[in-house]
Tab-separated table of C-alpha atoms in Angstrom:
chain	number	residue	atom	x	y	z
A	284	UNK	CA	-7.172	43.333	17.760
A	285	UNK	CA	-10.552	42.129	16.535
A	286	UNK	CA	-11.415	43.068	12.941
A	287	UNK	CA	-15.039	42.442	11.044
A	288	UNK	CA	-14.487	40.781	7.684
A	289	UNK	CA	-13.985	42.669	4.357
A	290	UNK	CA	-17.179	44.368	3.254
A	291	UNK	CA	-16.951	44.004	-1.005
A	292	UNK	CA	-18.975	46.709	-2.148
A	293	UNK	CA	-19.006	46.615	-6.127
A	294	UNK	CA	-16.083	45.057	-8.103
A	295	UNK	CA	-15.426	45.959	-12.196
A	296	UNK	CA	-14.136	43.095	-14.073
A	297	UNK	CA	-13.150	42.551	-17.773
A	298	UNK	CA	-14.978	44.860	-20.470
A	299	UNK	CA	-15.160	43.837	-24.441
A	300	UNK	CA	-16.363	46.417	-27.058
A	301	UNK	CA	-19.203	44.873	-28.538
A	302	UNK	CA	-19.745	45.223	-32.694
A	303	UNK	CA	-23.357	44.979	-32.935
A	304	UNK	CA	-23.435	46.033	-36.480
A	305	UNK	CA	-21.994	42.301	-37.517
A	306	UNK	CA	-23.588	40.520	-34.595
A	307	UNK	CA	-27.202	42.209	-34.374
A	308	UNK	CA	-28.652	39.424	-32.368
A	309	UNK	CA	-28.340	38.921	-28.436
A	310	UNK	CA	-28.573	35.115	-27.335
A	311	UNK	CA	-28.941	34.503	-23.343
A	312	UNK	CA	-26.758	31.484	-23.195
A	313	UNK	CA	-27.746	29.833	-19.588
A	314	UNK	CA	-26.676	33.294	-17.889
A	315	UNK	CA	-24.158	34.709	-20.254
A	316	UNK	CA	-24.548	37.310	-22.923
A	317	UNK	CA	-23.469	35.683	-26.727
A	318	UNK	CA	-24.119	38.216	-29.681
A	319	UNK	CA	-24.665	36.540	-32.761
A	320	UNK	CA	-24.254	37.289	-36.612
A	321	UNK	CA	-28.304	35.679	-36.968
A	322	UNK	CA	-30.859	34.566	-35.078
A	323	UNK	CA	-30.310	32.039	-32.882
A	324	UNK	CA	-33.008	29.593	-30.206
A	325	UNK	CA	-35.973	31.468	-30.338
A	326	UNK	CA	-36.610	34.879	-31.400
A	327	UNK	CA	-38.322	37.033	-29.534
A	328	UNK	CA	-40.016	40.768	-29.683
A	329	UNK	CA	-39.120	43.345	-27.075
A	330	UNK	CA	-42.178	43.891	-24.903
A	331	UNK	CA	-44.560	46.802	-26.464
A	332	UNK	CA	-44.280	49.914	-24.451
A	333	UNK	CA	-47.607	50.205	-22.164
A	334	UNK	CA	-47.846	53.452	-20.282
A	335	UNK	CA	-51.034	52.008	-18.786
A	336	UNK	CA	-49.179	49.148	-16.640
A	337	UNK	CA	-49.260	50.093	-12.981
A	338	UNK	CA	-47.268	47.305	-10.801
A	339	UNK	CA	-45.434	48.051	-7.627
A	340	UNK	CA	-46.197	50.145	-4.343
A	341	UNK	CA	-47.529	52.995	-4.928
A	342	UNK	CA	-46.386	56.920	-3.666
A	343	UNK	CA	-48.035	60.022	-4.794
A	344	UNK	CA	-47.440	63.757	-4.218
A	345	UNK	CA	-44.036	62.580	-5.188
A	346	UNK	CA	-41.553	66.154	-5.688
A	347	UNK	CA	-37.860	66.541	-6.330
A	348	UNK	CA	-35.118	69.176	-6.848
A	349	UNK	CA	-32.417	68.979	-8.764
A	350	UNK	CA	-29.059	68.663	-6.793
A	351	UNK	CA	-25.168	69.126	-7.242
A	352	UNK	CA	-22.922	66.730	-7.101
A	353	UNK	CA	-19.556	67.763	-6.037
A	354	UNK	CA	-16.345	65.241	-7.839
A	355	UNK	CA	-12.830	65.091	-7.654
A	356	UNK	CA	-12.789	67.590	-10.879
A	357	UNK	CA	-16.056	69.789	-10.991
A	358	UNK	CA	-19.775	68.385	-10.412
A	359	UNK	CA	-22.741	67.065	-11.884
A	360	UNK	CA	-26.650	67.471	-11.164
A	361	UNK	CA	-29.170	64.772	-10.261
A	362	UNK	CA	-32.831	64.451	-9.038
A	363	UNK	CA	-33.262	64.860	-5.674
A	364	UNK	CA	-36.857	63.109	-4.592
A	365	UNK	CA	-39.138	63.135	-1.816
A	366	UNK	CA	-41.805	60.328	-2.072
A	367	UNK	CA	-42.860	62.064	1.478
A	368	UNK	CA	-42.673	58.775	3.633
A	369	UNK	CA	-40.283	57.342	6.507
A	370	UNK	CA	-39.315	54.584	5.057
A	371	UNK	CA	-39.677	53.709	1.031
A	372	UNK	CA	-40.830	49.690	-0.030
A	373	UNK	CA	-39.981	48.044	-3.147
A	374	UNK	CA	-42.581	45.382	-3.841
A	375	UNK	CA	-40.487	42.070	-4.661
A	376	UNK	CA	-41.765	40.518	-7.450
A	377	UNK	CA	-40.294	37.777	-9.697
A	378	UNK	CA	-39.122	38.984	-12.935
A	379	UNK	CA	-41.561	37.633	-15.928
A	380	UNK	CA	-42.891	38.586	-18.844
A	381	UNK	CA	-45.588	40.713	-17.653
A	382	UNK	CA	-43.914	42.226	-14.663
A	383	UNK	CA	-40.839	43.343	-16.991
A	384	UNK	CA	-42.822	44.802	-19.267
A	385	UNK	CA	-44.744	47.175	-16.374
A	386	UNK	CA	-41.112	48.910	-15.996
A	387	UNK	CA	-40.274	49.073	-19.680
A	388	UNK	CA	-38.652	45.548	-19.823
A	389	UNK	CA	-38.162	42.637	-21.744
A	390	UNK	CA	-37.357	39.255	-20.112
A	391	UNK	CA	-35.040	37.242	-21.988
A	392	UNK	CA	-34.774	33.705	-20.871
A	393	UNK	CA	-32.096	31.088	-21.798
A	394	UNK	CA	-32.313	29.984	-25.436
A	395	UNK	CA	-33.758	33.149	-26.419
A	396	UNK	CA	-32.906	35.981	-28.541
A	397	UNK	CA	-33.664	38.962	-29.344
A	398	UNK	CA	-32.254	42.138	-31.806
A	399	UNK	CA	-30.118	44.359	-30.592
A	400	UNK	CA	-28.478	46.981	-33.425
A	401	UNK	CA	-27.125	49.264	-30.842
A	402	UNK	CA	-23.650	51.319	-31.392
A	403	UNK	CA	-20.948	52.250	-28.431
A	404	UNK	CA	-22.334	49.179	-26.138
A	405	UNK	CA	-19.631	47.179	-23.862
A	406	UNK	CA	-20.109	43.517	-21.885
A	407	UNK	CA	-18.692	44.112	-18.724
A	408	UNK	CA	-18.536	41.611	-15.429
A	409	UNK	CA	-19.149	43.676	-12.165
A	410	UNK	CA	-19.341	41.543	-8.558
A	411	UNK	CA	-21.970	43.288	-6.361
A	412	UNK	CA	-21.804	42.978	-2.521
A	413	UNK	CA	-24.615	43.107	-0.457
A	414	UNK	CA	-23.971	45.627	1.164
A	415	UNK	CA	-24.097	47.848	-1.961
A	416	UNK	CA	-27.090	49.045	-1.737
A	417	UNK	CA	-25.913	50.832	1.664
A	418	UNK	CA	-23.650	53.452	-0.608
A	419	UNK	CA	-24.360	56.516	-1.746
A	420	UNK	CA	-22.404	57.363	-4.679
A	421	UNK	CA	-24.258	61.173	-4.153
A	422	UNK	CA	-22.331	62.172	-0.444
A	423	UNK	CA	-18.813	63.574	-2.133
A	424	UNK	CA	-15.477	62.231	-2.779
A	425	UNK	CA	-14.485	62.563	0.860
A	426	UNK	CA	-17.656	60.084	2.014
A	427	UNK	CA	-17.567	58.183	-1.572
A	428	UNK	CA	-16.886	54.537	0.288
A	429	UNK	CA	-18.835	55.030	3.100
A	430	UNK	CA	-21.120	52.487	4.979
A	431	UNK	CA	-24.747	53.762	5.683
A	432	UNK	CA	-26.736	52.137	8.300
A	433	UNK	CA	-29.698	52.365	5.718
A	434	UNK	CA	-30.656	50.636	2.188
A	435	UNK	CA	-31.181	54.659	-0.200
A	436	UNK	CA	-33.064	54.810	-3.367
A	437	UNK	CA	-30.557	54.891	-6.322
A	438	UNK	CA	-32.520	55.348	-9.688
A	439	UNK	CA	-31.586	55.959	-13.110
A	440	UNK	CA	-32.602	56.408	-16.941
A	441	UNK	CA	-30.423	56.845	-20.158
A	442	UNK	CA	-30.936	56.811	-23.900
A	443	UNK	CA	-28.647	53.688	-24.440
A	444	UNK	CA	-30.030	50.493	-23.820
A	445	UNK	CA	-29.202	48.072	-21.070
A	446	UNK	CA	-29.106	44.263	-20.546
A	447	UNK	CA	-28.626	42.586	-17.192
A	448	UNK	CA	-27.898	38.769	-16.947
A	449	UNK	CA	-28.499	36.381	-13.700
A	450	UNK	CA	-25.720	33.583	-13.996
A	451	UNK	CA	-25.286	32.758	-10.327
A	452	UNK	CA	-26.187	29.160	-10.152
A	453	UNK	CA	-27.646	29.661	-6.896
A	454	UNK	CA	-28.814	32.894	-6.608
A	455	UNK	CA	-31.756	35.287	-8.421
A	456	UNK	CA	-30.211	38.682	-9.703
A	457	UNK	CA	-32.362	41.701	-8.168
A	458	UNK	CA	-32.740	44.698	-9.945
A	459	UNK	CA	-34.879	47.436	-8.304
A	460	UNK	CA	-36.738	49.459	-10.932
A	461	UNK	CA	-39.527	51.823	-11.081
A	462	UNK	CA	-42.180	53.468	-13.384
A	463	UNK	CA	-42.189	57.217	-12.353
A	464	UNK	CA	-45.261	59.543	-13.932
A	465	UNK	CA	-43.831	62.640	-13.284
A	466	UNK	CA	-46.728	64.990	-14.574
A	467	UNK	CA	-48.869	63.527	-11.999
A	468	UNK	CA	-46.218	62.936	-9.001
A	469	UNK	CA	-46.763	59.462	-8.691
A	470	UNK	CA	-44.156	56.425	-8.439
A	471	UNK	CA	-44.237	52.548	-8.389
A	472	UNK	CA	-41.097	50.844	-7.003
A	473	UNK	CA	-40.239	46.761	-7.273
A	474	UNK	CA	-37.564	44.965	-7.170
A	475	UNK	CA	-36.910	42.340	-10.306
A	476	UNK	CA	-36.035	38.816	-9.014
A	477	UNK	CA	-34.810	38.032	-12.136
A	478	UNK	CA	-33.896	34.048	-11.700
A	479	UNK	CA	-30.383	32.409	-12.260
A	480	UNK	CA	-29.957	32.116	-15.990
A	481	UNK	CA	-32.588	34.381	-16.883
A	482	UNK	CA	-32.079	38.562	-18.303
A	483	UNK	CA	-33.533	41.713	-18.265
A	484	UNK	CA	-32.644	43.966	-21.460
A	485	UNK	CA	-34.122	47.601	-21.230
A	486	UNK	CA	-34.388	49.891	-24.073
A	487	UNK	CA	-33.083	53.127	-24.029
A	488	UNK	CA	-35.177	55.780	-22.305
A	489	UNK	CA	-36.251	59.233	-22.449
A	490	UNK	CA	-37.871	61.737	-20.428
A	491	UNK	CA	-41.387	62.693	-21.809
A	492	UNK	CA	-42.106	65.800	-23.847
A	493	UNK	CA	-44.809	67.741	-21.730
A	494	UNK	CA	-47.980	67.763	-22.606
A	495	UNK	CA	-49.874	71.126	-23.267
A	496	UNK	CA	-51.409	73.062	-20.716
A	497	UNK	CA	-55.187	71.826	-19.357
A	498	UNK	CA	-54.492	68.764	-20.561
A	499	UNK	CA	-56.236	65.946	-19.054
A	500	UNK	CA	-55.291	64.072	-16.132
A	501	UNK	CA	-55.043	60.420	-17.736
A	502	UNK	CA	-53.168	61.628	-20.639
A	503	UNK	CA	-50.626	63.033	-18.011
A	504	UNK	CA	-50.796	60.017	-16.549
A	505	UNK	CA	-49.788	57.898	-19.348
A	506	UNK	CA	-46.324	59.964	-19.970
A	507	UNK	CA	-43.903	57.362	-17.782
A	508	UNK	CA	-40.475	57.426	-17.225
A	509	UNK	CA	-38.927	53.676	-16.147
A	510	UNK	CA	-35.885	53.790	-13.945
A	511	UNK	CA	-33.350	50.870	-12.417
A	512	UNK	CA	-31.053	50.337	-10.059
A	513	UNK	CA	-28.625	47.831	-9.871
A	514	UNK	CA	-27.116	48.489	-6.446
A	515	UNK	CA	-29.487	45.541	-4.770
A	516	UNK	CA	-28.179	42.903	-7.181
A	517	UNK	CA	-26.765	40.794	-4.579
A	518	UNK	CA	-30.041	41.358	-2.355
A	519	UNK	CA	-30.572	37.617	-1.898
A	520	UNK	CA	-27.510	37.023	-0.010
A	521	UNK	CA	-28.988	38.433	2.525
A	522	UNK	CA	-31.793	35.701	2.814
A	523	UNK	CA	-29.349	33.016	1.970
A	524	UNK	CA	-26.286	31.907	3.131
A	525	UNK	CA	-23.151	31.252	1.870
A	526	UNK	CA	-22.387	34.410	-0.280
A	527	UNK	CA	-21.675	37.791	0.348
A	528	UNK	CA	-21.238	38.951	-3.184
A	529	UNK	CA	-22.814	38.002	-6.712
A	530	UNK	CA	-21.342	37.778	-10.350
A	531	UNK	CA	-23.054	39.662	-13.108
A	532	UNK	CA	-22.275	40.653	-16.845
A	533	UNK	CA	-24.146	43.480	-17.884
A	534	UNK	CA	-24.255	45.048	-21.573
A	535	UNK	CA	-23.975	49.389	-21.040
A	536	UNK	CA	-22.826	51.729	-23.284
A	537	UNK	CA	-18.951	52.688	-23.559
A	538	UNK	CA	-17.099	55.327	-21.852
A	539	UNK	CA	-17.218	58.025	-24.358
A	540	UNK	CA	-21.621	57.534	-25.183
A	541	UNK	CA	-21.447	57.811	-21.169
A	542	UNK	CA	-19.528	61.031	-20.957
A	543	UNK	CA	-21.451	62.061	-24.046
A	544	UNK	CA	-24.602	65.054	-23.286
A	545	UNK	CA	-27.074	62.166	-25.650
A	546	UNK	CA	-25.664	59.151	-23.536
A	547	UNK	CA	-25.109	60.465	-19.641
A	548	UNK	CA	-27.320	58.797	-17.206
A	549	UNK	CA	-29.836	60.506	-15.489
A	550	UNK	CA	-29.509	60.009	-11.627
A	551	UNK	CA	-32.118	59.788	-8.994
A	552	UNK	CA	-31.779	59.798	-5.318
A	553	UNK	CA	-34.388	59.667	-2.326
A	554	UNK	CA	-32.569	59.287	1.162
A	555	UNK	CA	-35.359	57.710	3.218
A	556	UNK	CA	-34.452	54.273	4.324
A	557	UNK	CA	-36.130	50.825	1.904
A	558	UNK	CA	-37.319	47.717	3.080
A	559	UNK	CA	-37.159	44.915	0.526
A	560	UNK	CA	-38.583	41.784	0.684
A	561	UNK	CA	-38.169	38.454	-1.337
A	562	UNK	CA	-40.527	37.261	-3.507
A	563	UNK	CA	-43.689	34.390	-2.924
A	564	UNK	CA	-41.551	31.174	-3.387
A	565	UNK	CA	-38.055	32.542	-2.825
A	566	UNK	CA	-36.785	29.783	-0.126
């Protein structure tokens, strides 16, 4: 009997409590997450918030419903969109300065740092496949480790912040990420080519308070929500050879802020199929 080799999807490796309170200051060390007791390299800022950033392809008339979730023990709700198209592209785009901060970033390169006083946070090492990106973690506990034939949008916000570090030697990390104004039903999608020793830490996020009613346009505009997914981390294995999987170490909040009504992510799905792209450069 013929057999196709093992498809990895998304692995969980060791996770440390971090204490924040006595080591306030994240240092990207080459790749790897170090918190530190002071500052350490060069300190940076976190990017000023910018509603008025606008990178990524575009969709409008965007509209969602919210959806249940069924789970081995009860259920949960998510966003269900429609961005109204056949197939759904993320504009690659190399992750910088600027193009961070148009999602709600920060870029922190090696030898920076930056503070980070947050309580309830963990380090954790996760190994992402590429193939990924083709599971829905949204189809049920019977069809939880199936294969789709398509790439889904898989988007999501929380009030806890989030770091994501690129230490494959070889490899960029991809995050996919967009900047959703949902009082005017527009979306921007990317994906982050964040490169090898480079990392992406994201504040925590909120949904916007509405604005009142006959408001203008622009000021509806400028109320943003900024969404990731990680399930396209190992996207550049597909361009490349040689690996079918990628290393990461990621800094997300514990299990208890997670389960918690402040801390829960907010999930986002959109079932059309993506088509992503690498970046100007990417060889």
């Amino acid at each position: 009997m013929q057999t196709f080799n093992c498809v990895p999807f998304i692995g969980d490796g060791d996770e440390v409590d971090l204490d924040t309170r006595s080591f306030p200051f994240l240092y990207n060390d080459h790749g790897l997450a170090r918190l530190k007791p002071a500052a350490e390299g060069r300190l940076i800022q976190p990017a000023p918030q910018n509603p008025e950033l606008a990178l990524g392809a575009l969709y409008t008339g965007v509209t969602w419903e919210p959806r249940e979730i069924p789970t081995a023990s009860g259920s949960y709700t998510i966003k269900s969109f429609d961005f109204h198209a056949r197939e759904v592209r993320y504009e690659p785009m190399w992750a910088t300065e600027e193009t961070a901060q148009a999602f709600g970033m920060t870029l922190l390169r090696s030898g920076e740092c930056i503070h980070f006083d947050h309580a309830q946070l963990i380090l954790g090492q996760y190994t992402y496949g590429k193939w990924a990106g083709h599971q829905s973690p949204y189809l049920g506990p019977a069809r939880q480790r199936e294969l789709l034939t398509y790439n889904p949008t898989d988007l999501e916000y929380h009030a806890f912040p989030h770091a994501f570090f690129s230490r494959h030697g070889r490899l960029p990390l991809v995050i996919s990420v967009a900047r959703w104004r949902p009082f005017v039903e527009e979306i921007r999608l990317a994906d982050l080519w964040v490169r090898p020793g480079d990392a992406l830490v994201l504040p925590p996020q909120y949904f916007p308070e509405a604005l009142l009613l006959g408001a203008p346009a622009e000021q509806k505009r400028l109320k943003v929500v900024d969404m990731h997914g990680n399930r396209n981390s190992a996207l550049a294995c597909w361009f490349k050879g040689g690996d079918d999987a990628l290393l990461t170490e990621t800094i997300l909040a514990n299990a208890d802020l997670m389960k918690s009504e402040a801390g829960r992510p907010h999930y986002h799905e959109e079932r059309a199929p993506t088509r992503h792209e690498t970046p100007e450069g990417f060889l």
